[in-house]
Amino acid sequence: MNRSLILASVTSLALAGCMQGVSDRELIGGAAGAAGGALLASAFDADSGWTVVSALAGAAAGTLVARNTARNQCAYSNGDGTYRTVPC
């Protein structure tokens, strides 16, 4: 089962590079993040509740990374807990 999850994660990440549209990137990024979160939760033998939470957090992070990649924006820490975004 873990091998198929790893294969699905790698495949979805590979497909993310082929997509052109912003919404497609966000969709693939969210799917890859969700798969990564679920994979990480299963690696730590988390129960089903934590697996769902990890998958949702991964999906949110994957979507944000894809959105920032499409807009060519990078976030940098100011050192005081705040961030600034500038072109990469």
mmCIF file of C-alpha atoms in Angstrom:
data_model
loop_
_atom_site.group_PDB
_atom_site.id
_atom_site.type_symbol
_atom_site.label_atom_id
_atom_site.label_comp_id
_atom_site.label_asym_id
_atom_site.label_seq_id
_atom_site.Cartn_x
_atom_site.Cartn_y
_atom_site.Cartn_z
ATOM 1 C CA MET A 1 0.000 0.000 0.000
ATOM 2 C CA ASN A 2 2.780 2.458 0.859
ATOM 3 C CA ARG A 3 4.486 1.751 -2.439
ATOM 4 C CA SER A 4 1.342 2.669 -4.381
ATOM 5 C CA LEU A 5 1.001 5.907 -2.392
ATOM 6 C CA ILE A 6 4.591 6.816 -3.180
ATOM 7 C CA LEU A 7 4.044 6.028 -6.855
ATOM 8 C CA ALA A 8 0.873 8.138 -6.915
ATOM 9 C CA SER A 9 2.709 11.048 -5.270
ATOM 10 C CA VAL A 10 5.606 10.911 -7.709
ATOM 11 C CA THR A 11 3.239 10.650 -10.667
ATOM 12 C CA SER A 12 1.159 13.629 -9.574
ATOM 13 C CA LEU A 13 4.297 15.711 -9.039
ATOM 14 C CA ALA A 14 5.546 14.766 -12.506
ATOM 15 C CA LEU A 15 2.222 15.761 -14.034
ATOM 16 C CA ALA A 16 2.334 19.111 -12.251
ATOM 17 C CA GLY A 17 5.230 20.181 -14.454
ATOM 18 C CA CYS A 18 3.246 19.468 -17.622
ATOM 19 C CA MET A 19 0.255 21.643 -16.815
ATOM 20 C CA GLN A 20 0.069 25.192 -18.139
ATOM 21 C CA GLY A 21 -2.953 26.851 -16.549
ATOM 22 C CA VAL A 22 -2.920 28.409 -13.086
ATOM 23 C CA SER A 23 -6.013 26.528 -11.946
ATOM 24 C CA ASP A 24 -4.535 23.279 -13.258
ATOM 25 C CA ARG A 25 -1.344 23.908 -11.312
ATOM 26 C CA GLU A 26 -3.333 24.617 -8.177
ATOM 27 C CA LEU A 27 -5.373 21.446 -8.635
ATOM 28 C CA ILE A 28 -2.310 19.271 -9.169
ATOM 29 C CA GLY A 29 -0.451 21.034 -6.348
ATOM 30 C CA GLY A 30 -3.362 20.408 -4.009
ATOM 31 C CA ALA A 31 -3.575 16.757 -5.028
ATOM 32 C CA ALA A 32 0.164 16.265 -4.620
ATOM 33 C CA GLY A 33 0.089 18.003 -1.237
ATOM 34 C CA ALA A 34 -2.816 15.870 -0.076
ATOM 35 C CA ALA A 35 -1.028 12.704 -1.180
ATOM 36 C CA GLY A 36 2.137 13.835 0.575
ATOM 37 C CA GLY A 37 0.259 14.640 3.777
ATOM 38 C CA ALA A 38 -1.505 11.279 3.765
ATOM 39 C CA LEU A 39 1.758 9.501 3.007
ATOM 40 C CA LEU A 40 3.518 11.265 5.866
ATOM 41 C CA ALA A 41 0.679 10.452 8.269
ATOM 42 C CA SER A 42 0.777 6.783 7.293
ATOM 43 C CA ALA A 43 4.559 6.755 7.765
ATOM 44 C CA PHE A 44 4.004 7.841 11.376
ATOM 45 C CA ASP A 45 1.154 5.320 11.873
ATOM 46 C CA ALA A 46 -1.347 8.103 12.567
ATOM 47 C CA ASP A 47 -5.007 7.268 13.103
ATOM 48 C CA SER A 48 -7.610 8.107 10.464
ATOM 49 C CA GLY A 49 -8.450 11.519 11.962
ATOM 50 C CA TRP A 50 -4.858 12.724 11.823
ATOM 51 C CA THR A 51 -4.467 11.288 8.344
ATOM 52 C CA VAL A 52 -7.370 13.427 7.129
ATOM 53 C CA VAL A 53 -5.976 16.525 8.855
ATOM 54 C CA SER A 54 -2.533 15.894 7.335
ATOM 55 C CA ALA A 55 -4.024 15.428 3.874
ATOM 56 C CA LEU A 56 -6.016 18.671 4.156
ATOM 57 C CA ALA A 57 -2.982 20.605 5.383
ATOM 58 C CA GLY A 58 -0.895 19.159 2.556
ATOM 59 C CA ALA A 59 -3.545 20.100 0.016
ATOM 60 C CA ALA A 60 -3.638 23.685 1.289
ATOM 61 C CA ALA A 61 0.151 23.982 1.221
ATOM 62 C CA GLY A 62 0.383 22.436 -2.242
ATOM 63 C CA THR A 63 -2.209 24.839 -3.610
ATOM 64 C CA LEU A 64 -0.397 27.878 -2.171
ATOM 65 C CA VAL A 65 2.970 26.738 -3.533
ATOM 66 C CA ALA A 66 1.445 26.236 -6.979
ATOM 67 C CA ARG A 67 -0.215 29.645 -6.862
ATOM 68 C CA ASN A 68 3.029 31.388 -5.896
ATOM 69 C CA THR A 69 4.957 29.503 -8.587
ATOM 70 C CA ALA A 70 2.488 30.608 -11.252
ATOM 71 C CA ARG A 71 2.763 34.249 -10.153
ATOM 72 C CA ASN A 72 6.542 34.073 -9.704
ATOM 73 C CA GLN A 73 6.267 35.356 -6.115
ATOM 74 C CA CYS A 74 8.515 34.280 -3.248
ATOM 75 C CA ALA A 75 7.932 34.910 0.449
ATOM 76 C CA TYR A 76 10.842 35.980 2.634
ATOM 77 C CA SER A 77 10.870 36.161 6.413
ATOM 78 C CA ASN A 78 11.481 39.568 7.986
ATOM 79 C CA GLY A 79 12.785 37.897 11.154
ATOM 80 C CA ASP A 80 9.982 39.234 13.337
ATOM 81 C CA GLY A 81 7.313 36.713 12.373
ATOM 82 C CA THR A 82 6.115 38.627 9.316
ATOM 83 C CA TYR A 83 6.808 37.942 5.662
ATOM 84 C CA ARG A 84 7.195 40.018 2.520
ATOM 85 C CA THR A 85 6.514 38.794 -1.004
ATOM 86 C CA VAL A 86 8.661 39.886 -3.918
ATOM 87 C CA PRO A 87 9.268 38.524 -7.419
ATOM 88 C CA CYS A 88 11.542 35.474 -7.386
#
